[in-house]
Tab-separated table of C-alpha atoms and ligand atoms in Angstrom:
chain	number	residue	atom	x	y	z
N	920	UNK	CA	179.344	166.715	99.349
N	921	UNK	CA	175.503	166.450	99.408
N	922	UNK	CA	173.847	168.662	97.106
N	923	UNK	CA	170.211	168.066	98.279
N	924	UNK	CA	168.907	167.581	101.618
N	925	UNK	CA	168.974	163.566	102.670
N	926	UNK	CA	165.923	161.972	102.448
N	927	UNK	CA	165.602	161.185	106.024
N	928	UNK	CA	167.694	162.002	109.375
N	929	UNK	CA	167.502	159.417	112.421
N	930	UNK	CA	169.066	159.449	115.617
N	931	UNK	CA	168.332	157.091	118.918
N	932	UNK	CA	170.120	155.947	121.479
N	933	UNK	CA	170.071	152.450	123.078
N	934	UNK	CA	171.275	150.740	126.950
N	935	UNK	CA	174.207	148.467	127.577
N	936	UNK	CA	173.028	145.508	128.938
N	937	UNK	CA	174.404	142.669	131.225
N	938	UNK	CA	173.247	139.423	131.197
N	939	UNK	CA	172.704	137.531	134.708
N	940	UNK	CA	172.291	133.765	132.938
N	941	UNK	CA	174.915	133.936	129.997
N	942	UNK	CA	175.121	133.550	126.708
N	943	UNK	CA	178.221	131.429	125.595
N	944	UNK	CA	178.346	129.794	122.398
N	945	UNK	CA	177.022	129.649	118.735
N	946	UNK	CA	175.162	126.369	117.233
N	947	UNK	CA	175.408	128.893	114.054
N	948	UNK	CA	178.273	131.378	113.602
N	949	UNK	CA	176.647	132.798	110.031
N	950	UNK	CA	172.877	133.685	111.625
N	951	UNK	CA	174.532	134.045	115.647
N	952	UNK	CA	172.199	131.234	117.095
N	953	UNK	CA	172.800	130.801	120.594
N	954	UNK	CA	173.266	127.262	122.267
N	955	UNK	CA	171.530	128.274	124.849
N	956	UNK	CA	168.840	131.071	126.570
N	957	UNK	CA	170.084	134.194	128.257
N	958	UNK	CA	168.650	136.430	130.334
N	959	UNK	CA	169.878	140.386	131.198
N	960	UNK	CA	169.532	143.487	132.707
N	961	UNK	CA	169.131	146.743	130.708
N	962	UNK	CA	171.451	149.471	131.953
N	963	UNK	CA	170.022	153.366	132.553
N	964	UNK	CA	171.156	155.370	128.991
N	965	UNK	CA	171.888	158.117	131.820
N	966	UNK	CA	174.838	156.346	132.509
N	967	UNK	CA	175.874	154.543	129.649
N	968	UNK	CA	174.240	154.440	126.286
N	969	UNK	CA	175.218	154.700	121.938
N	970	UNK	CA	173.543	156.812	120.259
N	971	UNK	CA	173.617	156.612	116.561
N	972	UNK	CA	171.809	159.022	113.288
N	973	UNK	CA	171.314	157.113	110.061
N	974	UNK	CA	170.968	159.102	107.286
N	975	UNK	CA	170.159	158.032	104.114
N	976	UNK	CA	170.816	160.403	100.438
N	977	UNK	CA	169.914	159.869	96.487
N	978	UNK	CA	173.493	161.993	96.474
N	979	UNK	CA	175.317	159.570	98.563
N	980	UNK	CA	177.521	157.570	96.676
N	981	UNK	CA	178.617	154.694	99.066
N	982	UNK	CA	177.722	153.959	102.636
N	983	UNK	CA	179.634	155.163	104.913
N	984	UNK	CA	179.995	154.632	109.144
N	985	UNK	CA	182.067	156.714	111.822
N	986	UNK	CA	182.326	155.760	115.339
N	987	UNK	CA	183.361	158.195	117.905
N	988	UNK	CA	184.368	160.492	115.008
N	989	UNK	CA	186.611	157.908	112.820
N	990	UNK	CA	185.563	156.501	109.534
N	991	UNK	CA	185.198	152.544	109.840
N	992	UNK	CA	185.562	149.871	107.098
N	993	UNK	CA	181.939	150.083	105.835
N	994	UNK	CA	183.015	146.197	104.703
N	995	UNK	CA	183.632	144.823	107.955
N	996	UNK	CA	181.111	141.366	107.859
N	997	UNK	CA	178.840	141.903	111.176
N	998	UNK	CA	177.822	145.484	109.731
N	999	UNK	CA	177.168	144.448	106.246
N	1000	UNK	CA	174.782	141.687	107.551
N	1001	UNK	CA	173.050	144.334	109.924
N	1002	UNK	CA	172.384	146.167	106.625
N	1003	UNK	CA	171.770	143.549	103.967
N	1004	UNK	CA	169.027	142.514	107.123
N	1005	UNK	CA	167.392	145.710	107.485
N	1006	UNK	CA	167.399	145.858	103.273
N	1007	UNK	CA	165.782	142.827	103.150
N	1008	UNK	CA	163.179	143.515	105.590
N	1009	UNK	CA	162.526	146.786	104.090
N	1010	UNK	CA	162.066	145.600	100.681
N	1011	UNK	CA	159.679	142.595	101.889
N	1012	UNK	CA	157.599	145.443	103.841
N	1013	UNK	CA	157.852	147.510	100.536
N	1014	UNK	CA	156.216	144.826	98.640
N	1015	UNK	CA	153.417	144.230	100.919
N	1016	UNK	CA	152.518	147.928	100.807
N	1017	UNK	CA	149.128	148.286	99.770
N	1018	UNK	CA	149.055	152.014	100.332
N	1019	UNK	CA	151.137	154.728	98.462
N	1020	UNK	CA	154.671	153.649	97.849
N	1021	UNK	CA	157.044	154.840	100.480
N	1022	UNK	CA	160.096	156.864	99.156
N	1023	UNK	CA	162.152	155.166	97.055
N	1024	UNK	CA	165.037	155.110	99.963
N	1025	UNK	CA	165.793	151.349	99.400
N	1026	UNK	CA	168.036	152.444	96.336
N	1027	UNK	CA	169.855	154.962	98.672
N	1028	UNK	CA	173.277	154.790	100.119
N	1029	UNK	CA	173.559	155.229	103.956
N	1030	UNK	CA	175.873	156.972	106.391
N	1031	UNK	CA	175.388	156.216	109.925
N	1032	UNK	CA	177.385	158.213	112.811
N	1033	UNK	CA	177.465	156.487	116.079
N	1034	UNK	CA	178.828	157.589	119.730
N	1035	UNK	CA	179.094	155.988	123.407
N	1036	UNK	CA	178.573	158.501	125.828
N	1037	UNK	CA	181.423	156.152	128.070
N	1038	UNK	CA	185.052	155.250	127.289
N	1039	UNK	CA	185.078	152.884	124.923
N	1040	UNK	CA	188.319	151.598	126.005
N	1041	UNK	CA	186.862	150.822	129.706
N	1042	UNK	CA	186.036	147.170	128.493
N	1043	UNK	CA	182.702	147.650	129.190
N	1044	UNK	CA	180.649	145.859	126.680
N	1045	UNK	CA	179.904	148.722	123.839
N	1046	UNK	CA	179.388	146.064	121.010
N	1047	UNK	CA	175.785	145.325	122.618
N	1048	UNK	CA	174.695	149.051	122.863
N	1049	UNK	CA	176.105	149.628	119.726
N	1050	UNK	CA	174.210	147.337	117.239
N	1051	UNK	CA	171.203	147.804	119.002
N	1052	UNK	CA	171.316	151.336	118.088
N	1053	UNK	CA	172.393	151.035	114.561
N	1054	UNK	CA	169.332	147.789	114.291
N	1055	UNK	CA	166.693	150.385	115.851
N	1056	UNK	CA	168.736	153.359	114.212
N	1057	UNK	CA	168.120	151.879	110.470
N	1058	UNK	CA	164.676	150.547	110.925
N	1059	UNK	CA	163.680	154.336	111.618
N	1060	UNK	CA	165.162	155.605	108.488
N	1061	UNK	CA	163.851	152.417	106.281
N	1062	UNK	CA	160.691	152.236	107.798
N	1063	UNK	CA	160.842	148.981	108.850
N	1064	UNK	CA	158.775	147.842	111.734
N	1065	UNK	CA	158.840	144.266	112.218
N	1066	UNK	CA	160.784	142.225	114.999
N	1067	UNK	CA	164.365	143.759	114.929
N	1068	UNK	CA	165.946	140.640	117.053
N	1069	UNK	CA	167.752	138.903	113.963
N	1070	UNK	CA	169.172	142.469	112.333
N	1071	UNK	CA	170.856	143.325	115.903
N	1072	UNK	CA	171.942	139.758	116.750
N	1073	UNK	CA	173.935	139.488	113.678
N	1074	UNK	CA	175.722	142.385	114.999
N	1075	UNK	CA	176.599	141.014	117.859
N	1076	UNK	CA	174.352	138.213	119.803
N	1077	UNK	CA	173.976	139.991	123.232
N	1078	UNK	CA	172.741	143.241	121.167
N	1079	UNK	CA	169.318	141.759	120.478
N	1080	UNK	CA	168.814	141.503	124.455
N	1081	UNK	CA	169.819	145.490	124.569
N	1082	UNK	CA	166.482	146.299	122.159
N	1083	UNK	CA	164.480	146.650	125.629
N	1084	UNK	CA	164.152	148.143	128.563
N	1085	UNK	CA	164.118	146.274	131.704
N	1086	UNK	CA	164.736	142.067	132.129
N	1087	UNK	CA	165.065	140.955	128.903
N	1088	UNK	CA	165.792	137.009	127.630
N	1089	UNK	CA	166.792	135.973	124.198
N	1090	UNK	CA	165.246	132.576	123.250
N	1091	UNK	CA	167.645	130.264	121.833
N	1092	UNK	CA	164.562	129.097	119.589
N	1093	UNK	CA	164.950	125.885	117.459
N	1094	UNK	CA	164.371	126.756	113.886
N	1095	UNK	CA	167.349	126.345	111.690
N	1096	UNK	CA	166.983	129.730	109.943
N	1097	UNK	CA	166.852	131.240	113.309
N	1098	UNK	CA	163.268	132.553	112.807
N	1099	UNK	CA	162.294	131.985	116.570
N	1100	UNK	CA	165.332	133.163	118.330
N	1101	UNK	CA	164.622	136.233	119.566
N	1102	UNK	CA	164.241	138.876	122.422
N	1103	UNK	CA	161.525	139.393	124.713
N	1104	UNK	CA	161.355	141.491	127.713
N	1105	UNK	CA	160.588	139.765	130.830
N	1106	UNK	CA	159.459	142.543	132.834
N	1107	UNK	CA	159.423	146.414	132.270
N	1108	UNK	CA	162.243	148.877	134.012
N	1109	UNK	CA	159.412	150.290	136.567
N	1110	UNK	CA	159.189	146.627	137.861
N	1111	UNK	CA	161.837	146.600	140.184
N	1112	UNK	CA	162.604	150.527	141.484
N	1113	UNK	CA	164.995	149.790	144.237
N	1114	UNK	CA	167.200	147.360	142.365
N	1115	UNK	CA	170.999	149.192	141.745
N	1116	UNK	CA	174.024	148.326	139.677
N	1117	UNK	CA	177.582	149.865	140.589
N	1118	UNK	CA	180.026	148.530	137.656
N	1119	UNK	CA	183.775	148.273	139.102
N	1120	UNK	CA	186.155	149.389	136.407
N	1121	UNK	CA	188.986	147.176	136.998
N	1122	UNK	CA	191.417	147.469	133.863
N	1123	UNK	CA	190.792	149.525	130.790
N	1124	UNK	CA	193.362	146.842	129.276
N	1125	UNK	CA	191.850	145.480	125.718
N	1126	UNK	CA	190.993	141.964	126.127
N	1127	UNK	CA	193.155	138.892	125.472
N	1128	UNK	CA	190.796	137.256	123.497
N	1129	UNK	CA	187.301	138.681	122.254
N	1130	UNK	CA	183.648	136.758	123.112
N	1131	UNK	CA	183.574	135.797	119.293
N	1132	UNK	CA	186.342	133.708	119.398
N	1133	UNK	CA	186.303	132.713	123.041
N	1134	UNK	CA	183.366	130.902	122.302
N	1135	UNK	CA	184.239	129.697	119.542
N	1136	UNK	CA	186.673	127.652	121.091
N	1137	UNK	CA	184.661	126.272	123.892
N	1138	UNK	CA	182.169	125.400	121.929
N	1139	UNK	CA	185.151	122.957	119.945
N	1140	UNK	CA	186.420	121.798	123.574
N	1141	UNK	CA	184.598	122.143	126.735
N	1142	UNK	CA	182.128	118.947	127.715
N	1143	UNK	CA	181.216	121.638	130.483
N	1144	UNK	CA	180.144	123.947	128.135
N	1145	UNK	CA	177.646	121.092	126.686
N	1146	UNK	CA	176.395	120.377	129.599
N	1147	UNK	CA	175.928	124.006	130.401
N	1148	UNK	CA	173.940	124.455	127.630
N	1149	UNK	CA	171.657	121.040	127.279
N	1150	UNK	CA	171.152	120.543	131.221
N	1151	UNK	CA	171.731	123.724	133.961
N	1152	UNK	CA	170.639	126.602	131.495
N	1153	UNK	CA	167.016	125.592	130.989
N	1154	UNK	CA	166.123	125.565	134.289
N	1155	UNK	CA	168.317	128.335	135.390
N	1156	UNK	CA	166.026	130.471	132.950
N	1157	UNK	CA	163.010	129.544	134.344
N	1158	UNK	CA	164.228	130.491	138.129
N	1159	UNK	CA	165.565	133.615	137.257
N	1160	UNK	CA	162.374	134.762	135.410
N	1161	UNK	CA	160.070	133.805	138.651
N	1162	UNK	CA	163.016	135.851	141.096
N	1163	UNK	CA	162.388	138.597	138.808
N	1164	UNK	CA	158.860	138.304	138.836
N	1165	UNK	CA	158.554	137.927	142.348
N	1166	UNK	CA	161.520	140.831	142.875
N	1167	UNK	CA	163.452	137.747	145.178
N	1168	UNK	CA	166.441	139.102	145.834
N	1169	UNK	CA	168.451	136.909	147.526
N	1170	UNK	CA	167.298	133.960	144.689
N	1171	UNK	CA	168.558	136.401	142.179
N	1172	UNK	CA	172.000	137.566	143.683
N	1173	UNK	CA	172.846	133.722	144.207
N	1174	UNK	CA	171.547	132.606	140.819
N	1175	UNK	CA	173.533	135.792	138.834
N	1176	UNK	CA	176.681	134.810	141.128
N	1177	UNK	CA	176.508	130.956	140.101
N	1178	UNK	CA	175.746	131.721	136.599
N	1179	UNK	CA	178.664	133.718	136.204
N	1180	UNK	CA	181.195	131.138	137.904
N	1181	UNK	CA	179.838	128.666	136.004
N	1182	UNK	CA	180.595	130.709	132.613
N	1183	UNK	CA	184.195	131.304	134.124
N	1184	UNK	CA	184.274	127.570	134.798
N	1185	UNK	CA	183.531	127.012	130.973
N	1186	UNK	CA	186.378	128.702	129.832
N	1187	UNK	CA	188.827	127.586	132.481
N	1188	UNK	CA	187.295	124.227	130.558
N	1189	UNK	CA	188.220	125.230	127.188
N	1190	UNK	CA	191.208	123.808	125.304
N	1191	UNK	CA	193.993	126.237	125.882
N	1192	UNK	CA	191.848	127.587	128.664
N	1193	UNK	CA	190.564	130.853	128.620
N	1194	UNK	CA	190.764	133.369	131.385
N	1195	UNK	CA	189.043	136.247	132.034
N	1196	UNK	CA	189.219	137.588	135.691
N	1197	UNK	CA	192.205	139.383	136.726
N	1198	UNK	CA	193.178	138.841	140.697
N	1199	UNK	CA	191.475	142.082	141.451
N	1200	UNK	CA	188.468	140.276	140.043
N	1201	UNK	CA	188.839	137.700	142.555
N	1202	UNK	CA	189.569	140.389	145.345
N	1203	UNK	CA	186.422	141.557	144.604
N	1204	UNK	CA	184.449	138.093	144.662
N	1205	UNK	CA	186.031	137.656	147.976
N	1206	UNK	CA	185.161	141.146	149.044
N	1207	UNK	CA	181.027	140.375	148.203
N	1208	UNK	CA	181.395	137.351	149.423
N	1209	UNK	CA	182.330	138.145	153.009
N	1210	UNK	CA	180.165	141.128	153.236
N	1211	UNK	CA	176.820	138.954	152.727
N	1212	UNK	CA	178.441	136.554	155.205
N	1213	UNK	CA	178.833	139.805	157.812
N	1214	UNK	CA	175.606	140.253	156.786
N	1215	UNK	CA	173.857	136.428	157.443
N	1216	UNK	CA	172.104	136.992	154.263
N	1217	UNK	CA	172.964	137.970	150.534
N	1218	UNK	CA	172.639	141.563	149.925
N	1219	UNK	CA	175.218	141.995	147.387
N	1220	UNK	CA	175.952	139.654	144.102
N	1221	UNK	CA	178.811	140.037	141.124
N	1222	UNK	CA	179.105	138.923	137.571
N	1223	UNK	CA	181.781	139.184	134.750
N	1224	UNK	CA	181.634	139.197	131.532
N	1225	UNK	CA	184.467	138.520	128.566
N	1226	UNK	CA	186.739	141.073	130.639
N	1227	UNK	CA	187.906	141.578	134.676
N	1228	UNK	CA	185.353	144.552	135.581
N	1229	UNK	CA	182.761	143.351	138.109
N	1230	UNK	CA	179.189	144.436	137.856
N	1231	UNK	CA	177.402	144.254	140.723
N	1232	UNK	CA	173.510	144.095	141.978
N	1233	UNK	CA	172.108	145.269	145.085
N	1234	UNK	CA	169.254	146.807	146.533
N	1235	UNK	CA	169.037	150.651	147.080
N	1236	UNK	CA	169.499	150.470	150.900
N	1237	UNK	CA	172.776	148.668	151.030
N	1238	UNK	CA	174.515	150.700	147.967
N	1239	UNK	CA	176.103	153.383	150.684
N	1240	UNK	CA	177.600	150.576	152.573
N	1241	UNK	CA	179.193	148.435	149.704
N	1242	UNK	CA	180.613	151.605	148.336
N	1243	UNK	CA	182.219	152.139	151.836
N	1244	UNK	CA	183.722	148.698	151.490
N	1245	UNK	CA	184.858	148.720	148.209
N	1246	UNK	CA	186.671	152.395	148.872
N	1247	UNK	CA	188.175	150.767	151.966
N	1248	UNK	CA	189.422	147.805	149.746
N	1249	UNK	CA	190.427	149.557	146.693
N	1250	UNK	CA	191.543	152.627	148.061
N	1251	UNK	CA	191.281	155.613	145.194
N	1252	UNK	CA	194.395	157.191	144.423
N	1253	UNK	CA	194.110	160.981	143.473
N	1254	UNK	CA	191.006	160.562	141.709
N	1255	UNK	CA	189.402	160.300	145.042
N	1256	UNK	CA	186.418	162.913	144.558
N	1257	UNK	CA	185.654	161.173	140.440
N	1258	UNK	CA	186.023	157.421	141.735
N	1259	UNK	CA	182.012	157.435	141.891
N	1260	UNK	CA	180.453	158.020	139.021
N	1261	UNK	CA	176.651	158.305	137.998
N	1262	UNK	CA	173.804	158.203	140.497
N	1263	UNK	CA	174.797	159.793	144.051
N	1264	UNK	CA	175.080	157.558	146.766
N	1265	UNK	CA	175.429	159.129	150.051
N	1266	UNK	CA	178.190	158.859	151.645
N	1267	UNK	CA	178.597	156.495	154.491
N	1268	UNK	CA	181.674	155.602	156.607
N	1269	UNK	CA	182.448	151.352	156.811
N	1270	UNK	CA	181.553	150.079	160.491
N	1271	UNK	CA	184.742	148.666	162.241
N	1272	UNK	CA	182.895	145.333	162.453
N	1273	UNK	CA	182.583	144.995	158.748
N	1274	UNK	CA	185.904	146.028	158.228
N	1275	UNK	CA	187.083	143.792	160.766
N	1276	UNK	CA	185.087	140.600	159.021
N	1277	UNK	CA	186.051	141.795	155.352
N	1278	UNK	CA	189.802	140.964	156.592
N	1279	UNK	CA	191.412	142.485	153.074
N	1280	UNK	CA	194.752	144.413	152.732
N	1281	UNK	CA	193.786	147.554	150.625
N	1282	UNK	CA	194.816	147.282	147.230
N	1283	UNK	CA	195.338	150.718	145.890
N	1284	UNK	CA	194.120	151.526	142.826
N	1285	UNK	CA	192.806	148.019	142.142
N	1286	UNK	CA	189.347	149.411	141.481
N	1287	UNK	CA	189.732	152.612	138.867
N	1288	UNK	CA	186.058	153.743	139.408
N	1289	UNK	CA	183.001	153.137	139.984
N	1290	UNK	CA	179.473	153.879	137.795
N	1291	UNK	CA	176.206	154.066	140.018
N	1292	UNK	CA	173.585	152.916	138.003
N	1293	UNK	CA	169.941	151.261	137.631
N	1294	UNK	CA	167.422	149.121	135.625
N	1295	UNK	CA	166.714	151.373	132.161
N	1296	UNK	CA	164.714	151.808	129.689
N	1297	UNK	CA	164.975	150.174	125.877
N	1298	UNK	CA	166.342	152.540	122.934
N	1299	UNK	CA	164.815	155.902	122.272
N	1300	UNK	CA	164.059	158.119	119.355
N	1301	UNK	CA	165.669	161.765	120.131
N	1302	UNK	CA	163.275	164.274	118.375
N	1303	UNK	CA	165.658	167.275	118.041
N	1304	UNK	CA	167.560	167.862	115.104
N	1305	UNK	CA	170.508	169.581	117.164
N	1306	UNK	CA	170.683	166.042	118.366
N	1307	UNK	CA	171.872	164.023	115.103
N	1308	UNK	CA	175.458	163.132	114.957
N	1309	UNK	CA	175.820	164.001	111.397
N	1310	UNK	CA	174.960	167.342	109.228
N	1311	UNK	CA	173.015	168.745	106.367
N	1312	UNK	CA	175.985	167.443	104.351
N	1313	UNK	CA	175.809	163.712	105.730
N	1314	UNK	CA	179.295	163.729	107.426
N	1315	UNK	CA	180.095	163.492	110.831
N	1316	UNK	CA	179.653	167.460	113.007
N	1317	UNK	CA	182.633	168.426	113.918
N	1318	UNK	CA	182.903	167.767	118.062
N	1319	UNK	CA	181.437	170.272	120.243
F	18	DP6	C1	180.102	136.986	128.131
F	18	DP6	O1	177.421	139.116	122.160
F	18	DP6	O2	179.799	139.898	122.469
F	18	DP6	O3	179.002	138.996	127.502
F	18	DP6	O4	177.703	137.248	119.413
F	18	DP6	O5	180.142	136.832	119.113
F	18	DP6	O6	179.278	139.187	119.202
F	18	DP6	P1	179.101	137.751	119.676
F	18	DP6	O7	179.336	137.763	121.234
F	18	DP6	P2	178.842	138.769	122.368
F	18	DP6	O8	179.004	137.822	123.643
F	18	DP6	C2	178.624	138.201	124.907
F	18	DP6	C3	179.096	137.205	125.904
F	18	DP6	C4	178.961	137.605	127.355
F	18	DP6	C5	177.658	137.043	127.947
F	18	DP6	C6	176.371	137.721	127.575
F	18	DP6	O9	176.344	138.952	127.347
F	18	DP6	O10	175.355	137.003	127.573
C-alpha cells in the first residue's frame, strides 16, 4: 500500500457516441487508420457515460487498471499503446518546457479505475466511452495538452470521435504515420436542441464477432467494402455535415438510415458473411419504416452498429408517438413501468390509424428497454475529490 499521498488524482467522464456515416475498416491495424471518414453523434453523459481517475504514485510499483471494480491485464496491447502514447507525448512536452520542470511524474507508475454508469453487458458500445476517458483521463494527470485523437484511437478507433461534444467526424487523413487523422467537431451540442435519441435494447447477448475482427475480414473480402470506402463515403461526409449544419432533418434521417444498410450490406459482403441484426432488428426497420410512410414524410430514422440494438433519431415532437409505437410493437413484459429509461417522454396513447398502417403482430419482449436520450457534451473534468474512483491508497473504493 501507498505510503505517501500520489502525486496527482484525476477523474472525468466522457459520452458514448454513435456514428451516422460509419467507420468500417483499417488501412493500418498497428496506428488504427481508418479507410474511410466517419461522422457521429455524442450521447448526453446523463444517460450513458465512463468515468475514469488516473492516479499516478513514486510508491506505485506497477500500473495497474480496474474496470467496474475488477483488476484487468495491465498488458492487454490497445491499453499499453494508449499509455506508451500519452508517455511519449508527455515526455516531448517535458522537453520543450522552458519554464520550471513539471513533477517528475513521467517516472511514475499509474493506476487508473474506470466505470460505465450503464450495463456493460447491454452491447451498447462502452469501448468508445471508455478510451476516451482513460485518453482525456491520462492527459490530466501527465499534463499533456496537445491533440489527444491518436492516444484514444489506438484504443479503439470510434473513441477519438467520443473526445467531443456534439457532431463530431474523424478524418481518415493521408499521412502514413497517421499524423492527420483525427477528430474534429462539426458542430457544438447547443446546435441542434430538439434533436432526440431513444436506443432500443434488443439483446444483451455478447456479440458473435467483435468490430476488430469484423473488419478485419471485410477489409480481406468485400469489393463493396472498397467501393464504400473510395467512392460513396466522401460524398456522404460532405452531405451529412451541410444536414447538420442546416439542422435538415429529413436529409439526415435518410442519409443515417442508408449509411447504416450500406455498412450491413458490407458485411453481408464479407467472406463468411458477417451478420449483425437479429430479426427484431429488422422488426424494428420495418416498424420506422412504415411510420414515416403513415406519416408522408421521414420523422423517424435507425442505425446499428456491430450488435442488434437500434438507435434511433428523431425530433422532440414526434418522440411521444414513436414510443407509443414501439410499446405497441414490442409489448413490455413485467418491466412495464422501467421499459423507458432516461429523459421523460410523456406519455401518449398510438392513434388507431397508425396502428392500423404499422400492420405488426406484437412481439413481446422483443424490445428489453428503451434509453431517452439527446445530443451531449464532450468529456468533463469532475472537481470533487468524493468523486475519484480510487483512494488515498491508489486502489479501487470499495462500492457504495
Ligand atoms: C460499427 O471503434 O469498435 O461501431 O477500432 O477495432 O476498436 P476498433 O473498432 P471500433 O469500431 C466501431 C465500428 C462501428 C461504426 C462506428 O462507430 O463508426
Amino acid at each position: 500500500m501507498a505510503s505517501e499521498k500520489p502525486l496527482a488524482v484525476v477523474t472525468c467522464t466522457a459520452p458514448v457516441n454513435i456514428a451516422v456515416i460509419k467507420y468500417w475498416g483499417k488501412r493500418d491495424e498497428e496506428l488504427v487508420l481508418p479507410i474511410n471518414s466517419s461522422l457521429s453523434v455524442t450521447l448526453h453523459q446523463d444517460q450513458l457515460k465512463t468515468t475514469t481517475t488516473a492516479a499516478i504514485s513514486k510508491d506505485f510499483t506497477e500500473d495497474r487498471v480496474w474496470l467496474n471494480g475488477r483488476e484487468e491485464d495491465v498488458g492487454q496491447p490497445r491499453l499499453q499503446a494508449c499509455l506508451q502514447e500519452i508517455r511519449r507525448l508527455a515526455r516531448k512536452r517535458r522537453n520543450t518546457w522552458d519554464g520550471d520542470l513539471p513533477p517528475s511524474s513521467l517516472n511514475c507508475k499509474v493506476h487508473v479505475a474506470s466505470e460505465n454508469n450503464f450495463p456493460t453487458a447491454a452491447g451498447l458500445a462502452s469501448s468508445a466511452a471508455g478510451y476516451a476517458c482513460l485518453a482525456y483521463t491520462l492527459a490530466r494527470v501527465y499534463g499533456v495538452e496537445s491533440d489527444l485523437s491518436e492516444v484514444a484511437r489506438r484504443g479503439s478507433g470510434s473513441a477519438c470521435r467520443s473526445l467531443y461534444g456534439g457532431f463530431v467526424e474523424w478524418q481518415m487523413g493521408e499521412q502514413a504515420d497517421g499524423k492527420d487523422s483525427i477528430a474534429r467537431q462539426v458542430a457544438p451540442e447547443s446546435h441542434w436542441p430538439e434533436l432526440r435519441v431513444l436506443i432500443l435494447v434488443v439483446s444483451a447477448e455478447k456479440k458473435l464477432m467483435g468490430s476488430t475482427v469484423g473488419m478485419q475480414a471485410s477489409v480481406k473480402t468485400s469489393p463493396l467494402l472498397r467501393f464504400r470506402a473510395e467512392s460513396v463515403v466522401p460524398a456522404r461526409m460532405a452531405e451529412m455535415t451541410r444536414c447538420i449544419q442546416e439542422r435538415d432533418f429529413r436529409g439526415f434521417a435518410q442519409l443515417t438510415m442508408q449509411d447504416s444498410n450500406q455498412f450491413h450490406a458490407t458485411c453481408l459482403d464479407t467472406f463468411p458473411p458477417i451478420s449483425y441484426l437479429s430479426h427484431i432488428s429488422w422488426r424494428i426497420i420495418h416498424l420506422v419504416h412504415r411510420f414515416n410512410a403513415h406519416h408522408g414524410d421521414t420523422k423517424v430514422a435507425y442505425t446499428f452498429d456491430a450488435g442488434p440494438n437500434a438507435v434511433i433519431f428523431t425530433l422532440e415532437d414526434t418522440m411521444a408517438d414513436f414510443v407509443a409505437a414501439v410499446r405497441h410493437t414490442f409489448p413490455p413484459g413485467s418491466n412495464g413501468d422501467t421499459f423507458l429509461r432516461g429523459l421523460q417522454v410523456r406519455p401518449a396513447s398510438l392513434p388507431a390509424e397508425l396502428k392500423a398502417a404499422l400492420a405488426m403482430e406484437p412481439t413481446p419482449g422483443g424490445v428489453k428497454y428503451i434509453i431517452a436520450t439527446q445530443v451531449g457534451p464532450g468529456p468533463q473534468i469532475l472537481d470533487d475529490p468524493y468523486t475519484h474512483l480510487l483512494g488515498p491508497d491508489g486502489l479501487p473504493k470499495p462500492a457504495a
